[in-house]
N, CA, C and O atoms as a DFTB+ gen file, in Angstrom:
424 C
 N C O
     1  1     -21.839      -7.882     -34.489
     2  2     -21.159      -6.729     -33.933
     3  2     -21.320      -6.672     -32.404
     4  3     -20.417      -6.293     -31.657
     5  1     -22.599      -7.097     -31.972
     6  2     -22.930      -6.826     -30.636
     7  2     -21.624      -8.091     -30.047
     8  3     -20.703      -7.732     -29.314
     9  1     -21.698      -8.776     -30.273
    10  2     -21.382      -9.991     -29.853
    11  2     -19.333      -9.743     -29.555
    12  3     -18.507     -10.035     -28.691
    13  1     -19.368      -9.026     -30.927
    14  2     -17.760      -8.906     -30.368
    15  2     -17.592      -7.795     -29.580
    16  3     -16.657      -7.740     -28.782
    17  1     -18.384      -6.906     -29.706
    18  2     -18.149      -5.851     -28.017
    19  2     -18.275      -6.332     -26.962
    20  3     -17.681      -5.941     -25.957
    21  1     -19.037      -7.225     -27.007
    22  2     -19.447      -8.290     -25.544
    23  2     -18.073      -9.152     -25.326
    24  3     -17.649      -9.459     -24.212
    25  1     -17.616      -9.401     -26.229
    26  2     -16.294     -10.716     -25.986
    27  2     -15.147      -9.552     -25.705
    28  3     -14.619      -9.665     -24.599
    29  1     -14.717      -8.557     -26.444
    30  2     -13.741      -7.444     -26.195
    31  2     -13.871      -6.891     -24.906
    32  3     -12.835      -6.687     -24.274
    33  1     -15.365      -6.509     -24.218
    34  2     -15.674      -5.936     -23.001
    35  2     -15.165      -6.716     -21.972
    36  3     -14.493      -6.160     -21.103
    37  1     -15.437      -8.297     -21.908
    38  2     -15.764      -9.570     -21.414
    39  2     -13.807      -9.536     -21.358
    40  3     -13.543      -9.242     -20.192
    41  1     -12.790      -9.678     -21.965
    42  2     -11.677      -9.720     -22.243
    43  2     -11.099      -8.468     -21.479
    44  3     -10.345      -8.602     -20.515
    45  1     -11.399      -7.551     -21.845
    46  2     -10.945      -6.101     -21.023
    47  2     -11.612      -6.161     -19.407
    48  3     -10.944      -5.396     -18.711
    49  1     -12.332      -6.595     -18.877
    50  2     -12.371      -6.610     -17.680
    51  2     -12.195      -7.415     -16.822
    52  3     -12.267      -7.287     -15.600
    53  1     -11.871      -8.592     -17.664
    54  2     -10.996     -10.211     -17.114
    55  2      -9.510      -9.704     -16.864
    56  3      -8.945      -9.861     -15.781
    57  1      -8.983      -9.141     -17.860
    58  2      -7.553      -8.616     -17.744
    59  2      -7.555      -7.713     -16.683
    60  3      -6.580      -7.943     -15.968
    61  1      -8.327      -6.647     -16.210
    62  2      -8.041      -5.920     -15.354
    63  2      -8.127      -6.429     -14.131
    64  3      -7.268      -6.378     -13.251
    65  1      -9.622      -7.129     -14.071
    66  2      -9.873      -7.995     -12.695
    67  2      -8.068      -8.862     -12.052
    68  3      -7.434      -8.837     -10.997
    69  1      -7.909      -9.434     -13.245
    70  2      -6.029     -10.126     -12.745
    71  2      -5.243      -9.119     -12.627
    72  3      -4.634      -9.334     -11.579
    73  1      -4.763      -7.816     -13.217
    74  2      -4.162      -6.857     -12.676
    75  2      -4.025      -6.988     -11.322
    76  3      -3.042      -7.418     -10.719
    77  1      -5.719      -6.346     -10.595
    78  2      -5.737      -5.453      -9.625
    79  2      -5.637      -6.867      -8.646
    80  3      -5.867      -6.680      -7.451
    81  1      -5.279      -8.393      -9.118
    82  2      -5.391      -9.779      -7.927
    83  2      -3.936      -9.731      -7.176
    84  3      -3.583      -9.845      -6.002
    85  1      -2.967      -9.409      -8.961
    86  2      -1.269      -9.231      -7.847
    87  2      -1.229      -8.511      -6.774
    88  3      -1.592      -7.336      -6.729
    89  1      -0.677      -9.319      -5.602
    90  2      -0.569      -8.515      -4.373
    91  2       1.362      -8.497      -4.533
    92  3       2.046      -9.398      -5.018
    93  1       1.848      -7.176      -3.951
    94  2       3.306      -7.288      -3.834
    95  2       3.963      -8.415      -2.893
    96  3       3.721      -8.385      -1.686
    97  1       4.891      -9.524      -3.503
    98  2       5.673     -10.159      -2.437
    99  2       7.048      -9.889      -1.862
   100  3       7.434      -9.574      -0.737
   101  1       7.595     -10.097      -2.900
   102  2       9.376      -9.463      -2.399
   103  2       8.972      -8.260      -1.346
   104  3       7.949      -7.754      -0.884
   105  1      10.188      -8.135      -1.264
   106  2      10.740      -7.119      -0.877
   107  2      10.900      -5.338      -1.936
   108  3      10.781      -4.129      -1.743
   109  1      11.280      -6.443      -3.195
   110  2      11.591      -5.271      -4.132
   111  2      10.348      -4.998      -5.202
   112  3      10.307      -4.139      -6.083
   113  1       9.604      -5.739      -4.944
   114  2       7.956      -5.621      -5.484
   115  2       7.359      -4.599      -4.518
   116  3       7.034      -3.555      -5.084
   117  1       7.100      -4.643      -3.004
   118  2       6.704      -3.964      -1.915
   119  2       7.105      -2.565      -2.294
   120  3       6.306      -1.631      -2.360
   121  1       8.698      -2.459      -2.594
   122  2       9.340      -0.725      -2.667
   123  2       8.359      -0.503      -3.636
   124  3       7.372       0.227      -3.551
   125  1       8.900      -1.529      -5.002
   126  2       8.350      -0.367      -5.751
   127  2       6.938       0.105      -6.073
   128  3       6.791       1.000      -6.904
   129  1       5.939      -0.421      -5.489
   130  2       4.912      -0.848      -5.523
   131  2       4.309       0.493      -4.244
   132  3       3.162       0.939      -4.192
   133  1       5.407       0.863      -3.393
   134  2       5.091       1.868      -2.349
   135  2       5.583       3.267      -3.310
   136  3       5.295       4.456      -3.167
   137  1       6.328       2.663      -4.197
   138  2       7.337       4.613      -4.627
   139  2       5.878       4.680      -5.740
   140  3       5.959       5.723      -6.388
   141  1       5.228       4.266      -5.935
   142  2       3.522       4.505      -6.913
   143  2       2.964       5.381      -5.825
   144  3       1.793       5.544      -6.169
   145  1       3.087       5.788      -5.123
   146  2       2.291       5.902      -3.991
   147  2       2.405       7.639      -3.797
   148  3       1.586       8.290      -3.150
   149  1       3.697       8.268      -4.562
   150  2       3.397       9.708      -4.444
   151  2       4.151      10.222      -5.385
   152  3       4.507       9.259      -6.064
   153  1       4.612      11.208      -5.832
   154  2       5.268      11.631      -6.739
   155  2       6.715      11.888      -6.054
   156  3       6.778      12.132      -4.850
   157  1       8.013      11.817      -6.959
   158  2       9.242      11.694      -6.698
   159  2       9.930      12.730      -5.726
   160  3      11.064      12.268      -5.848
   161  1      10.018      13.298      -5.256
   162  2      10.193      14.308      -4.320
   163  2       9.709      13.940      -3.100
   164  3       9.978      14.651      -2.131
   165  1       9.292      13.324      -3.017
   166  2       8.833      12.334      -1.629
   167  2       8.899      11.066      -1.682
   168  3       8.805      10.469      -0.609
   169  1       9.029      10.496      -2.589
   170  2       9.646       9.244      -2.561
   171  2      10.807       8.478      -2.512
   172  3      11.082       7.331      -2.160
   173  1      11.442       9.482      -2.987
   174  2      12.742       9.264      -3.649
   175  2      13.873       9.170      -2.121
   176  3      14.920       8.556      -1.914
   177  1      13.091      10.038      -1.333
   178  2      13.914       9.625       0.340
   179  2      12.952       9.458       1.031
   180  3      12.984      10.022       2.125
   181  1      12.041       8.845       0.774
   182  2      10.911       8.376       1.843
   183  2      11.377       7.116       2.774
   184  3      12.252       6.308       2.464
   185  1      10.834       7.116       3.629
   186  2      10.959       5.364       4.682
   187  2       9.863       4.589       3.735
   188  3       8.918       5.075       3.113
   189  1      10.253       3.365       3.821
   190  2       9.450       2.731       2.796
   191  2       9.175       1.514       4.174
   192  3      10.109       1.307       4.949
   193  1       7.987       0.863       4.338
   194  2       7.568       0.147       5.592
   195  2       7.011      -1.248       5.252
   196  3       6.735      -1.268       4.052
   197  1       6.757      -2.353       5.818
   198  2       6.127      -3.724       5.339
   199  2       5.074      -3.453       6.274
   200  3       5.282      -2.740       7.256
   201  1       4.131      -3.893       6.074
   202  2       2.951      -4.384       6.911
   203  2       3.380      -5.421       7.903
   204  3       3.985      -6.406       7.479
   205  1       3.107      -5.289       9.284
   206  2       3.381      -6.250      10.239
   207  2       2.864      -7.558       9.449
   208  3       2.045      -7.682       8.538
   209  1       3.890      -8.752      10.353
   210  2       3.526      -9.977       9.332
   211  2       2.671     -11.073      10.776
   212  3       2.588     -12.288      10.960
   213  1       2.274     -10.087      11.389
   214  2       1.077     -10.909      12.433
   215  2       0.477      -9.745      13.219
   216  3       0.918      -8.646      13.555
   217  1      -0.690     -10.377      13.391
   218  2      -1.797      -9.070      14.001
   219  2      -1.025      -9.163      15.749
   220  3      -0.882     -10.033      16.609
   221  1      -0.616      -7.417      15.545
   222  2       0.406      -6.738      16.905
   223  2       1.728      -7.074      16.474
   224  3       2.493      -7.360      17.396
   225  1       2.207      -7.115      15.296
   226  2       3.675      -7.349      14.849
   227  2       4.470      -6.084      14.649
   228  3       3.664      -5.179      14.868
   229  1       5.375      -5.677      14.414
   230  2       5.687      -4.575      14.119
   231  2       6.086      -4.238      12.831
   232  3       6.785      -5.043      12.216
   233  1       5.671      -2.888      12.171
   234  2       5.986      -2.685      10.805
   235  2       7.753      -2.892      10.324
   236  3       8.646      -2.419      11.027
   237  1       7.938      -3.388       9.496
   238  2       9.401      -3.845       9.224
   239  2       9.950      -3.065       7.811
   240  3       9.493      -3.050       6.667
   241  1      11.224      -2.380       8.469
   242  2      11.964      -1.233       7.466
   243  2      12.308      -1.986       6.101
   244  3      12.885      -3.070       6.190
   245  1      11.984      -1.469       4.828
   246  2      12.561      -2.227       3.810
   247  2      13.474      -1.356       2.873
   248  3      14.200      -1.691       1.937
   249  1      13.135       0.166       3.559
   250  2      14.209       1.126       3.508
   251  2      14.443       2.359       3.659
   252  3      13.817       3.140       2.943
   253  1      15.044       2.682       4.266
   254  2      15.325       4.008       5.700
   255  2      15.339       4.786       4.767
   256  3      15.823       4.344       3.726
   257  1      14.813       6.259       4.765
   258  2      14.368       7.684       4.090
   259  2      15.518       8.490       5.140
   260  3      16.091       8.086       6.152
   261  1      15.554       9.371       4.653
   262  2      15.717      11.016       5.350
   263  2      15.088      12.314       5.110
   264  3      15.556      13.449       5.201
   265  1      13.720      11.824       4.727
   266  2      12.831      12.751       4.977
   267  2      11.920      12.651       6.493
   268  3      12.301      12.305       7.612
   269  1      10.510      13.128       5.986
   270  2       9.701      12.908       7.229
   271  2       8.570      11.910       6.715
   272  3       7.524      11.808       7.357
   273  1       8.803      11.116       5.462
   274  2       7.381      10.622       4.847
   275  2       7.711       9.358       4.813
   276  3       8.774       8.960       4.336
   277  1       6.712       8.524       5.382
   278  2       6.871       6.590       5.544
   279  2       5.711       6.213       4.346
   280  3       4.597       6.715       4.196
   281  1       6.212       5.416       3.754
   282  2       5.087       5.190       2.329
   283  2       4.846       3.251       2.929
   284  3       5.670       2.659       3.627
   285  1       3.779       2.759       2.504
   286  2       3.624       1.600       2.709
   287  2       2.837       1.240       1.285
   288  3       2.104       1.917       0.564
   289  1       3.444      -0.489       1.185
   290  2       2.850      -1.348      -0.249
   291  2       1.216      -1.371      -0.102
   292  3       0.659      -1.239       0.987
   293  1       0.561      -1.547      -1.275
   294  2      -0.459      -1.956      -0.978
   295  2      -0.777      -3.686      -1.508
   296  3       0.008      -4.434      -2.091
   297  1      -1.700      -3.866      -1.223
   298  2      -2.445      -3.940       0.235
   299  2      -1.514      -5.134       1.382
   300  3      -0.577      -5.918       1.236
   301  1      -2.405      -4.711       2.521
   302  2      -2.000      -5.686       3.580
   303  2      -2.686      -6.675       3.376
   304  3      -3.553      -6.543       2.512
   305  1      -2.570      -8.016       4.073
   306  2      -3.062      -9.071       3.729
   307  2      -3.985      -8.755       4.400
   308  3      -3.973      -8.044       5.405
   309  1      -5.375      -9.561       3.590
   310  2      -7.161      -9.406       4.257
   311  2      -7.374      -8.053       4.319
   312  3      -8.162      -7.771       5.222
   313  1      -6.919      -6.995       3.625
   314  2      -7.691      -5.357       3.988
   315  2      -8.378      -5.496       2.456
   316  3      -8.247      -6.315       1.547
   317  1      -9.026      -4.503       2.604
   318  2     -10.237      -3.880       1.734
   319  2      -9.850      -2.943       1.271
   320  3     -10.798      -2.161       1.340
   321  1      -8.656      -2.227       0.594
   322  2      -8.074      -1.544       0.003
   323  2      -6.730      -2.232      -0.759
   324  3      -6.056      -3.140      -0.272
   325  1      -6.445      -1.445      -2.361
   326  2      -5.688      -1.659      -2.987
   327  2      -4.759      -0.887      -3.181
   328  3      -4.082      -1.204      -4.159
   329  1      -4.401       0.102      -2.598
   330  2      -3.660       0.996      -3.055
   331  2      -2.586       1.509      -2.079
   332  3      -2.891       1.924      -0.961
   333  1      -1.185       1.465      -2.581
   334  2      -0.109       2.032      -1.708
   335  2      -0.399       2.977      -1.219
   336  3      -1.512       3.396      -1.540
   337  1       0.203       3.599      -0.463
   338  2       0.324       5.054       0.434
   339  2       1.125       5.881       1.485
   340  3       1.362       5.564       2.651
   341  1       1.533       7.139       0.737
   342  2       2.418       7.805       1.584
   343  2       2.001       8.194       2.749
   344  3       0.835       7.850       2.940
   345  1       2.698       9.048       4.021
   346  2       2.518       9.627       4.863
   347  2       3.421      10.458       5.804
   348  3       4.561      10.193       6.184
   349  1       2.817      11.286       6.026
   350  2       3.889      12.664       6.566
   351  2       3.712      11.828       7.815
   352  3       2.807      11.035       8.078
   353  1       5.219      12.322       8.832
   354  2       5.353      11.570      10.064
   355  2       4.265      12.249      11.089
   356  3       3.775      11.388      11.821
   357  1       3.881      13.254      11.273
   358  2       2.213      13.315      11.625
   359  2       1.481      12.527      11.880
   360  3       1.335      11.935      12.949
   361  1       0.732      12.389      10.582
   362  2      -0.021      11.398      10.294
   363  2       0.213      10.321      10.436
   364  3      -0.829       9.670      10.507
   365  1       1.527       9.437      10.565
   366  2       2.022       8.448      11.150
   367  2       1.781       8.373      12.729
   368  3       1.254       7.406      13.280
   369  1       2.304       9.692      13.478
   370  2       1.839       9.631      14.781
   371  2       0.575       9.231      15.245
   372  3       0.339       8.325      16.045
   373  1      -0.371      10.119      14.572
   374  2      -1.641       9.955      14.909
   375  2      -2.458       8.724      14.759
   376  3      -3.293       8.200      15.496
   377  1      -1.733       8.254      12.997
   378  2      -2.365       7.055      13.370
   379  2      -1.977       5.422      14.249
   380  3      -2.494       4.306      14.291
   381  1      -1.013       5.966      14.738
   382  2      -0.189       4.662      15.831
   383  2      -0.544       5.281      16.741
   384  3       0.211       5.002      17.673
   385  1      -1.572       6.276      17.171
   386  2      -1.826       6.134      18.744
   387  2      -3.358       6.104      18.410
   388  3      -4.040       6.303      19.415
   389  1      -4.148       5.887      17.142
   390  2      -5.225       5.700      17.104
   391  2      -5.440       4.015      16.892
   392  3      -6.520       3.440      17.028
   393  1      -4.274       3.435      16.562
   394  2      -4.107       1.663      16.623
   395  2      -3.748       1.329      17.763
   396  3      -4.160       0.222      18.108
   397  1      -3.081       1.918      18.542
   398  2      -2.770       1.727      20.083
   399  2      -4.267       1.883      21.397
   400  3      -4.448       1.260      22.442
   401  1      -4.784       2.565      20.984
   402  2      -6.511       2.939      21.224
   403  2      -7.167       2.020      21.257
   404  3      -7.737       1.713      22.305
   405  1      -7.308       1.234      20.036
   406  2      -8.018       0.399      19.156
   407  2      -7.703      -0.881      20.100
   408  3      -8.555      -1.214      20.923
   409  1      -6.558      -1.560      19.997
   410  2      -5.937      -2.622      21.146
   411  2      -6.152      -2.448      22.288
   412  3      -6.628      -3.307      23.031
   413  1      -5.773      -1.069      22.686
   414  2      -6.020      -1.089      24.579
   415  2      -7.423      -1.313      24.900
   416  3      -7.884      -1.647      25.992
   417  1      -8.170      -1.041      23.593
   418  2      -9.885      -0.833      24.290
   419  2     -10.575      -2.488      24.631
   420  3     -11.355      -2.842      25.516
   421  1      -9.889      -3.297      23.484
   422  2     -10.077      -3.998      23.549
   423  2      -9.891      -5.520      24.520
   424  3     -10.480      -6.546      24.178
């Protein structure tokens, strides 16, 4: 008995471990992979964004909203987070002049 909870456990966290390895590629993996990212009323006309594709690149539209909320795929390549995420254009501001900071200091 012990032995098959160990192989079932052993099986259930192999499967998840490969889940959480897919990173989004397309284009249409990225959307939908960003519309996870909040509930439909903000997604549904959100800006949807790519991760710059070189460090100081610029984020690239994969599809124009008419709201105020930019959602991005998760993850970027080499970050330490898995998870998509929305954002009010605010919080967009703030954080492009806290990455602009970050570069100039340097």
């Amino acid at each position: 008995m012990k032995l098959t909870v160990l192989c079932l456990f052993a099986a259930l966290t192999a499967e998840a471990q490969s889940m959480t390895e897919h990173l989004p590629v397309t284009d249409a993996e990225k959307i939908a992979d960003a519309l996870g990212a909040a509930p439909n009323f903000i997604t549904d006309v959100a800006t949807i964004v790519d991760y710059p594709a070189s460090k100081g690149g610029e984020f690239r539209v994969l599809r124009k909203g008419s709201n105020e909320w930019t959602c991005l795929p998760g993850p970027p390549p080499g970050s330490r987070h898995d998870d998509p995420g929305c954002f009010e254009a605010t919080i967009v501001f703030y954080l492009t002049l806290s990455l602009v900071a970050l570069i100039c200091a340097r």
